[in-house]
XYZ file of C-alpha atoms in Angstrom:
682
model
C 54.468 -24.011 -33.647
C 51.579 -20.992 -32.087
C 50.166 -24.375 -30.368
C 53.874 -25.053 -27.922
C 52.974 -22.856 -25.252
C 49.576 -24.418 -25.172
C 50.725 -27.756 -24.832
C 53.843 -26.914 -22.769
C 51.988 -25.029 -19.858
C 49.701 -28.041 -18.127
C 52.996 -29.566 -18.346
C 54.641 -26.633 -16.400
C 52.079 -26.832 -14.103
C 52.294 -30.666 -12.864
C 56.291 -29.870 -12.742
C 54.813 -27.460 -10.716
C 52.588 -29.253 -8.774
C 55.821 -31.935 -7.937
C 58.409 -29.888 -6.963
C 56.026 -28.380 -4.539
C 55.055 -31.647 -3.611
C 58.373 -32.635 -2.902
C 59.132 -29.283 -0.671
C 56.049 -30.197 1.174
C 57.793 -33.526 1.956
C 60.935 -32.018 2.602
C 59.668 -29.584 5.352
C 57.240 -32.269 6.488
C 60.697 -34.420 7.154
C 62.177 -30.832 8.999
C 59.205 -30.178 10.688
C 59.326 -28.053 13.940
C 58.644 -29.314 17.245
C 54.984 -27.602 17.819
C 54.428 -28.774 21.544
C 51.360 -30.286 20.634
C 49.970 -26.714 19.540
C 49.586 -25.929 15.946
C 46.914 -23.393 15.186
C 45.545 -22.209 11.995
C 43.571 -19.427 11.691
C 42.053 -17.807 9.403
C 40.685 -14.657 9.081
C 39.761 -11.726 6.129
C 42.381 -9.064 6.453
C 45.940 -8.917 8.060
C 45.662 -7.083 11.534
C 42.214 -8.719 12.164
C 44.020 -11.882 14.208
C 45.891 -8.692 15.888
C 42.302 -6.953 17.147
C 40.440 -9.608 17.489
C 42.322 -13.067 18.344
C 44.817 -12.179 19.776
C 45.876 -12.628 23.609
C 45.077 -16.585 22.404
C 47.416 -16.205 19.419
C 50.366 -14.240 21.134
C 49.777 -17.396 24.077
C 50.618 -19.595 21.613
C 53.663 -18.950 20.467
C 54.908 -17.770 23.532
C 54.545 -21.657 24.556
C 56.461 -23.315 21.376
C 52.493 -23.911 19.509
C 53.042 -23.706 14.974
C 50.164 -21.140 13.988
C 49.846 -20.516 10.595
C 47.529 -17.784 10.036
C 45.364 -17.449 6.190
C 44.768 -14.271 5.721
C 41.619 -14.754 2.437
C 41.815 -11.453 1.032
C 44.427 -8.872 0.196
C 43.521 -6.138 1.781
C 44.030 -3.799 -0.574
C 40.888 -1.865 -0.177
C 41.441 -0.508 -4.009
C 44.347 0.121 -3.480
C 46.574 -1.683 -5.048
C 49.720 -3.739 -4.376
C 51.550 -1.407 -2.909
C 49.343 -1.794 -0.237
C 48.941 -5.202 -0.172
C 52.311 -5.560 0.003
C 53.178 -1.987 3.343
C 50.290 -4.641 5.589
C 51.629 -8.318 4.753
C 55.295 -6.219 5.815
C 52.831 -4.960 9.089
C 52.458 -8.754 10.398
C 55.779 -9.379 9.239
C 56.918 -7.508 11.943
C 54.264 -8.136 14.470
C 54.501 -11.553 14.858
C 58.670 -11.196 14.530
C 57.639 -9.349 17.449
C 55.707 -12.035 18.899
C 57.544 -14.573 18.791
C 60.710 -13.026 19.812
C 62.571 -13.133 17.103
C 64.934 -10.365 14.001
C 62.331 -10.155 10.683
C 63.530 -11.975 8.736
C 61.083 -14.072 6.499
C 61.722 -16.363 3.894
C 58.992 -16.828 1.385
C 58.106 -19.935 -1.098
C 54.829 -21.071 -2.394
C 52.522 -23.139 -0.941
C 50.052 -25.702 -3.204
C 47.093 -26.438 -2.241
C 44.715 -28.263 -4.158
C 46.393 -26.925 -7.196
C 46.222 -23.973 -6.048
C 49.409 -21.377 -5.200
C 48.842 -19.273 -2.847
C 52.480 -17.035 -1.387
C 53.698 -18.203 2.423
C 56.136 -16.763 4.447
C 57.823 -18.538 7.784
C 59.887 -16.809 10.532
C 64.207 -17.855 9.799
C 63.887 -17.666 13.371
C 61.072 -19.868 14.906
C 59.957 -21.439 11.381
C 56.912 -23.087 13.725
C 55.007 -19.025 12.478
C 53.753 -18.864 8.830
C 51.995 -16.425 7.122
C 49.647 -17.522 3.878
C 48.029 -14.558 1.630
C 44.924 -16.074 -0.392
C 45.610 -11.956 -2.410
C 41.894 -11.909 -2.956
C 41.227 -8.404 -3.826
C 39.326 -6.637 -1.655
C 38.015 -2.840 -2.848
C 34.116 -2.158 -1.724
C 32.154 -3.559 -4.756
C 30.903 -0.510 -4.630
C 30.238 3.893 -2.585
C 31.430 1.685 0.465
C 29.865 0.412 3.511
C 25.803 -0.853 2.069
C 28.102 -2.790 -0.945
C 29.124 -5.505 -1.051
C 32.723 -6.946 -1.017
C 34.289 -9.450 -3.953
C 34.640 -12.142 -1.668
C 31.306 -11.230 0.084
C 29.854 -11.694 -3.581
C 31.705 -14.549 -3.840
C 29.426 -16.348 -0.883
C 26.585 -14.851 -1.453
C 25.495 -14.375 -4.700
C 25.487 -18.037 -6.836
C 28.191 -17.148 -9.536
C 29.936 -14.961 -8.968
C 34.028 -15.658 -8.523
C 36.390 -13.936 -7.025
C 40.592 -12.979 -8.228
C 43.775 -12.500 -6.902
C 45.730 -9.975 -6.040
C 50.146 -10.028 -7.551
C 51.772 -12.180 -8.756
C 50.044 -15.909 -8.358
C 47.197 -15.153 -9.827
C 44.731 -17.151 -8.942
C 40.281 -17.301 -10.141
C 37.678 -18.783 -6.824
C 34.644 -19.420 -7.154
C 32.693 -19.443 -3.844
C 32.876 -23.957 -4.329
C 36.973 -23.474 -4.880
C 37.484 -21.706 -1.858
C 36.053 -23.608 0.369
C 38.180 -26.889 -1.634
C 40.765 -24.621 -1.015
C 40.004 -23.562 3.079
C 39.062 -27.995 3.648
C 42.871 -28.942 1.969
C 44.405 -26.951 4.259
C 42.529 -28.047 7.870
C 43.855 -31.287 6.109
C 46.944 -30.128 4.851
C 47.999 -29.529 8.647
C 45.979 -31.378 11.560
C 45.371 -28.591 13.012
C 45.076 -28.891 16.983
C 42.792 -25.762 16.354
C 40.584 -23.943 14.035
C 40.383 -19.626 14.629
C 37.818 -17.826 12.689
C 35.482 -14.963 12.757
C 32.117 -13.921 13.658
C 29.561 -16.454 10.801
C 26.713 -15.398 13.257
C 25.574 -11.761 12.120
C 22.429 -12.078 9.948
C 22.693 -8.448 8.991
C 22.325 -8.824 5.475
C 26.245 -7.417 4.317
C 24.390 -4.841 2.000
C 22.243 -3.787 5.329
C 25.585 -3.192 7.554
C 27.406 -0.360 8.834
C 30.637 1.387 10.212
C 29.836 1.331 13.762
C 26.165 -0.016 14.097
C 26.040 -2.160 17.261
C 25.914 -5.291 16.958
C 27.387 -5.446 13.166
C 30.617 -6.822 11.570
C 32.362 -6.506 8.105
C 30.853 -8.305 5.140
C 34.400 -9.849 4.794
C 34.589 -11.287 7.582
C 31.408 -12.873 8.444
C 31.938 -13.939 4.873
C 35.047 -15.761 5.509
C 33.982 -17.018 9.068
C 31.388 -18.593 6.317
C 33.902 -19.926 4.691
C 35.915 -21.445 6.601
C 32.712 -23.497 8.981
C 32.091 -24.890 5.413
C 35.599 -26.110 4.908
C 35.541 -27.401 8.866
C 33.070 -30.101 7.552
C 33.981 -31.220 4.749
C 37.004 -31.199 6.737
C 36.217 -33.192 10.188
C 38.280 -34.114 12.292
C 39.690 -33.896 16.163
C 40.416 -29.930 16.754
C 38.828 -27.081 18.619
C 36.868 -24.579 16.880
C 37.291 -20.958 18.701
C 35.201 -18.091 16.967
C 36.498 -14.331 17.727
C 33.224 -11.871 17.953
C 35.042 -8.297 15.677
C 34.122 -5.601 15.464
C 30.692 -5.469 17.618
C 33.570 -6.933 20.460
C 33.929 -2.392 21.998
C 30.010 -3.135 23.405
C 31.701 -5.289 25.696
C 33.551 -4.962 28.839
C 37.012 -4.661 28.953
C 38.091 -8.999 30.052
C 41.869 -8.728 29.139
C 43.995 -8.309 31.600
C 46.693 -5.593 31.975
C 49.319 -7.195 31.016
C 47.890 -8.937 28.536
C 45.867 -5.501 27.042
C 50.038 -4.705 26.953
C 51.575 -7.238 25.174
C 48.443 -6.717 22.738
C 48.517 -3.459 22.110
C 52.039 -3.758 21.082
C 51.938 -6.143 19.472
C 49.292 -4.395 16.653
C 51.812 -1.935 16.937
C 54.561 -3.214 15.381
C 51.288 -3.392 12.580
C 50.866 0.492 13.377
C 53.951 1.665 11.840
C 53.257 -0.151 8.446
C 49.841 0.618 7.976
C 50.179 4.466 6.388
C 46.284 4.365 7.326
C 46.949 3.956 10.855
C 50.381 5.426 11.034
C 53.191 6.588 9.343
C 56.070 5.264 10.906
C 56.807 4.109 14.313
C 58.057 8.240 15.228
C 54.456 9.601 16.325
C 52.577 6.709 16.506
C 49.691 7.107 18.446
C 48.012 3.462 18.119
C 45.480 1.790 18.402
C 42.969 4.559 19.584
C 39.855 4.495 18.121
C 37.881 1.559 18.046
C 41.322 -0.187 18.072
C 41.813 1.060 21.516
C 38.507 -0.891 22.635
C 39.172 -3.739 20.809
C 43.263 -4.318 21.416
C 41.364 -4.500 26.149
C 38.532 -7.517 24.291
C 39.010 -10.909 23.548
C 34.323 -12.711 23.245
C 34.340 -15.749 21.760
C 30.992 -16.775 19.140
C 27.845 -18.661 20.859
C 25.463 -20.525 19.109
C 23.049 -20.555 22.117
C 23.867 -24.141 22.397
C 24.917 -25.281 25.965
C 23.917 -26.940 28.113
C 23.800 -25.400 31.545
C 25.066 -27.230 34.578
C 23.290 -28.669 37.800
C 24.376 -29.018 40.834
C 23.019 -30.019 45.121
C 23.831 -27.763 46.904
C 22.826 -30.721 50.217
C 19.775 -28.883 51.415
C 17.251 -30.452 48.997
C 17.929 -27.339 46.739
C 19.540 -26.733 43.145
C 22.855 -24.386 41.998
C 22.597 -23.206 38.366
C 25.547 -23.130 35.694
C 26.095 -21.798 32.728
C 29.169 -19.706 29.595
C 27.720 -15.846 29.882
C 26.931 -15.872 25.913
C 28.496 -11.858 26.946
C 30.584 -11.524 29.170
C 32.175 -15.094 28.438
C 32.666 -16.391 31.114
C 32.471 -18.791 34.075
C 28.694 -17.526 36.002
C 25.832 -18.529 38.288
C 22.681 -17.796 39.463
C 22.189 -16.102 43.073
C 19.289 -17.021 44.443
C 19.541 -13.866 47.353
C 19.640 -11.556 45.262
C 17.661 -12.378 41.908
C 20.777 -12.410 39.645
C 23.611 -14.114 38.283
C 27.455 -14.024 40.369
C 30.585 -14.225 37.101
C 32.642 -16.300 38.623
C 35.660 -14.925 35.598
C 37.781 -16.961 33.474
C 37.541 -16.043 29.076
C 35.952 -18.946 27.642
C 33.059 -19.612 24.987
C 33.040 -23.831 25.901
C 31.036 -25.014 28.345
C 30.802 -25.716 31.726
C 30.852 -29.287 33.924
C 30.201 -29.429 37.944
C 31.118 -31.705 39.946
C 30.938 -32.880 44.128
C 34.565 -32.745 45.646
C 34.632 -35.753 48.273
C 34.026 -33.042 50.870
C 30.250 -32.328 49.616
C 31.102 -28.866 48.283
C 30.788 -28.736 44.700
C 33.369 -28.552 41.383
C 32.634 -26.764 39.169
C 35.454 -26.874 35.395
C 36.417 -24.786 32.207
C 37.969 -24.521 29.905
C 39.873 -21.326 27.839
C 40.812 -21.400 24.665
C 44.156 -22.183 24.146
C 42.891 -26.578 25.629
C 44.023 -25.664 29.437
C 41.210 -26.900 31.714
C 40.431 -25.009 35.106
C 38.841 -25.952 38.402
C 37.061 -24.583 40.957
C 36.277 -25.656 44.293
C 33.531 -23.757 46.854
C 34.177 -23.587 50.339
C 32.093 -24.053 52.887
C 30.217 -21.139 53.151
C 28.707 -20.974 49.628
C 31.745 -19.163 48.652
C 34.627 -20.411 45.905
C 37.898 -19.923 46.497
C 38.987 -20.019 42.491
C 40.208 -21.171 39.592
C 43.510 -23.443 39.975
C 45.320 -24.297 36.543
C 45.147 -28.193 35.424
C 47.928 -28.342 33.691
C 49.685 -30.914 31.795
C 48.035 -31.584 29.100
C 45.423 -29.884 26.971
C 42.081 -30.908 25.660
C 40.197 -30.433 22.493
C 36.512 -29.940 23.958
C 35.492 -29.231 28.716
C 36.415 -33.102 30.277
C 33.524 -34.739 31.481
C 32.476 -36.888 34.285
C 30.134 -40.084 35.907
C 26.727 -39.214 35.897
C 26.423 -38.104 40.117
C 29.188 -35.545 39.242
C 31.534 -37.707 40.957
C 35.073 -35.927 40.592
C 37.322 -37.650 38.153
C 36.515 -36.727 34.517
C 37.802 -37.404 30.763
C 39.081 -35.593 27.771
C 39.747 -36.219 24.173
C 43.467 -34.362 24.402
C 45.467 -32.329 21.763
C 47.414 -35.315 21.264
C 44.550 -38.435 20.051
C 44.718 -40.289 23.069
C 41.562 -39.924 26.449
C 42.817 -38.486 28.984
C 42.054 -38.989 32.560
C 42.594 -36.980 35.686
C 40.760 -36.996 39.520
C 41.525 -35.143 42.673
C 44.610 -36.379 45.126
C 42.347 -34.608 48.634
C 39.841 -32.404 49.365
C 41.689 -29.361 49.364
C 41.157 -28.942 45.878
C 44.090 -29.708 44.247
C 44.342 -32.979 41.385
C 46.683 -35.341 40.131
C 48.534 -35.214 37.059
C 47.143 -35.913 33.660
C 47.053 -39.530 32.915
C 46.487 -40.412 29.200
C 44.926 -43.554 28.550
C 44.761 -46.580 26.808
C 45.656 -45.232 22.466
C 42.508 -45.614 21.095
C 43.060 -45.008 17.007
C 41.465 -42.007 15.622
C 38.737 -41.718 18.751
C 36.445 -38.606 18.127
C 33.618 -37.153 19.831
C 32.612 -36.802 23.409
C 33.820 -40.272 25.591
C 30.996 -40.739 29.200
C 32.361 -42.417 32.052
C 30.880 -44.903 34.787
C 31.493 -46.088 38.073
C 30.919 -49.856 37.232
C 29.684 -53.043 39.367
C 33.057 -53.206 41.057
C 33.012 -49.123 42.060
C 36.676 -49.143 38.654
C 35.298 -46.432 36.662
C 34.234 -47.460 32.582
C 34.798 -45.402 30.402
C 33.665 -45.004 26.763
C 34.423 -43.162 23.518
C 33.454 -43.051 19.846
C 35.778 -43.330 16.703
C 35.399 -41.152 13.579
C 33.889 -44.415 12.096
C 31.072 -44.364 14.865
C 32.452 -47.762 16.464
C 31.785 -47.763 19.991
C 35.389 -49.088 22.735
C 35.714 -48.834 26.396
C 38.356 -49.305 28.591
C 38.200 -50.470 32.184
C 40.060 -48.874 35.194
C 42.764 -52.033 36.810
C 43.104 -53.302 40.328
C 45.078 -51.708 42.251
C 48.050 -49.152 40.491
C 47.998 -51.178 37.661
C 46.189 -48.385 35.143
C 43.830 -49.318 32.557
C 43.444 -52.541 29.836
C 43.069 -52.334 26.345
C 39.956 -50.659 24.302
C 37.502 -53.022 23.857
C 35.089 -52.237 20.952
C 31.318 -53.104 21.789
C 29.320 -54.756 19.068
C 26.661 -51.788 17.621
C 25.299 -49.810 15.104
C 27.429 -47.664 13.520
C 27.622 -44.282 16.302
C 27.749 -40.652 15.702
C 27.797 -39.494 19.120
C 26.506 -38.511 22.303
C 28.110 -41.102 24.503
C 26.067 -41.842 27.713
C 26.846 -44.214 30.304
C 24.924 -45.079 34.659
C 25.334 -48.482 36.063
C 21.325 -49.551 37.319
C 20.846 -50.570 41.064
C 21.387 -54.458 39.471
C 25.179 -53.700 38.888
C 24.571 -53.088 35.029
C 26.175 -50.062 33.563
C 23.993 -49.128 31.211
C 25.589 -47.029 27.477
C 23.296 -44.721 25.435
C 24.703 -43.238 21.596
C 22.938 -41.591 18.805
C 23.269 -44.450 16.367
C 24.253 -42.614 12.446
C 22.365 -42.300 9.860
C 18.978 -42.097 11.353
C 20.202 -40.756 14.997
C 18.262 -42.621 17.896
C 18.643 -42.895 21.490
C 19.825 -46.219 21.072
C 20.192 -48.369 24.570
C 23.481 -51.640 25.618
C 22.110 -52.660 28.745
C 25.940 -54.901 30.388
C 24.644 -59.038 30.558
C 26.543 -61.557 31.509
C 29.204 -61.614 34.704
C 29.564 -57.668 35.816
C 32.235 -57.725 37.612
C 34.386 -59.091 34.851
C 36.791 -56.987 32.666
C 34.964 -58.472 29.168
C 32.037 -56.433 29.592
C 28.956 -58.677 27.366
C 26.284 -56.808 26.180
C 22.927 -57.263 24.735
C 21.566 -56.822 21.164
C 21.219 -52.624 20.826
C 17.536 -51.310 21.395
C 16.742 -48.474 19.767
C 14.845 -46.034 21.504
C 13.053 -44.076 17.978
C 13.962 -40.499 19.359
C 16.091 -38.373 17.331
C 17.993 -36.536 19.000
C 21.126 -33.572 18.754
C 24.667 -32.326 21.176
C 24.548 -34.554 24.260
C 21.648 -36.626 26.631
C 21.453 -35.665 30.370
C 21.955 -39.266 32.546
C 20.655 -39.244 35.999
C 19.178 -42.022 38.378
C 15.596 -42.473 39.857
C 14.269 -42.251 43.747
C 15.387 -46.418 43.039
C 18.339 -45.588 40.634
C 16.781 -46.942 37.391
C 18.063 -44.467 35.041
C 16.243 -41.106 33.707
C 17.514 -39.202 30.342
C 16.497 -35.662 28.891
C 17.272 -35.540 25.475
C 16.337 -32.581 23.189
C 15.074 -33.488 19.289
C 16.152 -30.531 17.730
C 17.508 -26.773 17.872
C 14.624 -25.057 19.052
C 12.893 -28.366 19.628
C 11.150 -29.813 22.238
C 12.163 -31.486 25.223
C 12.210 -35.157 25.651
C 12.115 -37.261 28.920
C 12.734 -41.512 29.198
C 12.471 -42.780 31.772
C 12.304 -46.287 32.275
C 12.100 -46.809 28.804
C 9.428 -45.205 27.740
C 9.874 -40.961 25.849
C 8.111 -38.622 27.347
C 7.378 -35.350 25.644
C 8.553 -31.825 27.508
C 5.844 -28.741 27.766
C 8.754 -26.683 26.321
C 11.512 -25.513 23.696
C 14.553 -25.105 23.643
C 18.331 -24.153 22.758
C 20.580 -25.693 24.170
C 20.133 -29.644 25.301
C 19.123 -30.063 28.830
C 20.575 -30.773 32.596
C 18.891 -33.016 34.560
C 19.146 -33.732 38.398
C 17.268 -35.534 40.717
C 17.415 -33.404 45.098
C 15.633 -35.527 46.530
C 12.643 -35.690 45.510
C 12.377 -33.616 42.563
C 13.974 -34.281 39.461
C 14.559 -30.938 37.935
C 15.672 -29.496 33.785
C 17.167 -26.431 33.259
C 17.950 -25.889 29.081
C 18.310 -22.826 27.586
C 15.854 -20.906 26.160
C 15.335 -20.209 22.301
C 15.731 -16.821 20.969
C 18.887 -13.804 20.839
C 18.117 -13.111 25.067
C 19.924 -15.303 27.106
C 18.003 -16.953 29.730
C 16.923 -20.940 31.357
C 14.088 -22.502 32.410
C 13.637 -24.631 34.769
C 11.012 -27.077 34.494
C 10.278 -29.166 37.742
C 8.889 -32.340 39.043
C 8.060 -33.517 42.561
C 7.158 -36.349 43.996
C 5.904 -36.699 40.673
C 3.428 -33.571 40.378
C 4.778 -30.826 37.823
C 5.473 -27.180 38.987
C 4.957 -23.613 37.607
C 8.092 -23.605 36.336
C 10.673 -20.428 36.611
C 13.193 -18.526 34.251
C 16.429 -17.021 34.843
C 17.348 -14.491 32.921
C 19.752 -11.233 32.951
C 23.092 -13.088 33.184
C 26.086 -10.356 33.514
C 27.531 -8.511 30.721
C 30.757 -8.664 32.107
C 32.461 -10.042 34.839
C 35.059 -11.947 32.657
C 38.473 -12.078 33.025
C 42.010 -14.300 32.169
C 41.360 -17.434 34.261
C 44.876 -16.554 36.174
C 43.827 -12.902 37.489
C 40.518 -15.432 39.580
C 44.154 -18.682 40.373
C 43.572 -20.369 44.016
C 45.950 -18.162 45.935
C 48.242 -21.205 47.515
C 47.101 -19.753 51.441
C 43.031 -20.098 50.051
C 43.531 -24.107 48.916
C 43.361 -26.405 51.299
C 41.461 -23.661 53.662
C 37.648 -25.057 54.202
C 36.677 -22.290 56.521
C 34.455 -19.193 55.327
C 35.499 -16.729 53.000
C 35.123 -13.214 51.558
C 33.445 -14.762 48.131
C 29.462 -14.266 47.334
C 28.270 -17.623 48.511
C 25.710 -19.043 45.749
C 22.360 -19.190 45.688
C 19.430 -22.565 45.158
C 16.691 -22.687 43.745
C 14.639 -25.368 45.636
C 10.631 -26.467 46.175
C 9.198 -23.719 48.087
C 7.467 -25.055 51.336
C 4.839 -22.619 51.707
C 3.274 -22.535 47.928
C 3.123 -26.612 46.551
C 4.193 -26.581 42.972
C 6.242 -23.634 43.095
C 10.065 -22.471 43.305
C 11.364 -20.606 45.924
C 15.035 -19.413 46.699
C 17.270 -18.994 48.205
C 21.083 -18.302 50.300
C 22.834 -21.539 49.703
C 23.119 -22.338 53.744
C 26.468 -23.144 55.627
C 27.716 -26.503 55.097
C 29.597 -29.059 57.773
C 32.204 -31.012 56.449
C 31.548 -34.627 55.549
C 34.116 -37.735 55.590
C 35.439 -38.001 52.533
C 33.963 -40.913 50.933
C 35.777 -44.250 49.971
């Protein structure tokens, strides 16, 4: 009967799977209300989330959101199961403190891809879950400069990694990716958070406290998570976090954020004997941890397009998200340097025009909140105002020509609309558009022939739909599908001089820029479309769109990351003498056309290409973005007394790029002149 155990093992595993599936179904049936927030956090070690991702994770718990943290390694440092369990007690105590609940947890087993993962659910707030994959985590050598089991499995073919503890598993690299993808698919997150995958130093050349270096487990975990995200696409935001190198940057947390982050980490440190022997006499956070709890920075992929705005005097204002300061910035042309507008973000910005002719700027924070800032008439800024009520997956988009109305895809999978309520910088509530099943990607918006807005969106299957504003206060029509080839994002739309809407998108399969032209009665709510026109130009990211002096569409695109910029006019594409890391921004100001894109390379700088009355000017480079200046949006919020104030302010005025009056073929950098109030647009 020696063969009986071998027969029973598959049966027992199958029975375990059935029980785990039933338990999962029961848990789903009684799932807590997440208030629209489902954070899925992946980190290598027990404390990475507390040091590098807070205060963001803490803020979502305080907002009533669901948070599942997945720790890939046992974090045992080769010291065995006892040390691992102590550190696990530490994170449980820290999360109970964040949730303001007793440190009482229900332990169980989660099943993902038939893998068993130890799971803890906070009894007083079951929205908070901690999952432990427990991959063994000693150095495979003397220490720094060596591999770890996780980094070896990630980087060397044929290697695997075992787990520590009672739930024994062995993972290959492929098995890790599939398990992480399964966790994403199972949880349906609104945001996936991970560490920094962009550090290019080889694992065996990394060193402790070397500038720009990280831990091999941090890098490996993030690379595996990003590969898992490609296998498990969906409507969720992504946030990558700078880890060790954040200590090399300016402090960017508010005092209350620092204090809260320090207290949370201290609750962990009491249980990790490498930090403290317990609460008595514990001085943590200290050393590098004291620097990390003062900072939160986000991974940049050097591919965010800048934003442009016409100053009303023939000049150009440039806005950019800082890759080092993680803030909104504008180019200060009087001092030939950038100025920070504050905030804390790693996302694109969007610029637009208020009805009184002043500039507006929108930013998305790491929690999905949208903030707007309004320029005063002397060029200074009122401060950031929260557009509360909806969390969005990406920065909103506005119509071409920068009109102040925006649309964004929300955490709830629905597209939402928001518009100002006056010229004082105040905004109305978010309005949910009709449901579009499986909406995905970045939408586009344009004004139709009747001056009402049209919103375009695509689905995960690549179908393109539109909805139009109905007359009066009747809301929006149901989505209507446009007959077109399957799309892969890149939507852009604008109305031409014949009052027809032109829609552009990236065709799935060949990535070509493709054009659709509205046909038939342009006043009809049911829009008709001509045959799609493949322009034969592959591109990445979003297309920049504007109108020439006669109102005909112009587009600028990036062929590939680090590749050529192209300008499309009258349906013809011309390659420009420039290569870029980001898609371009484009704006026509009087007789000049401006294209601005991030230059390739590690240093963040922008190249300004301009054409005045048909002649290209010498390019201009904007560099030296500030190292500091970031912080909580709320710390630079508009005061109530400032919101209606349209006069002068104490802030730094913006600066502009404009064609030189004395040196044809060149650009000048000037202070933004004071503006007089202009009548509101009808």
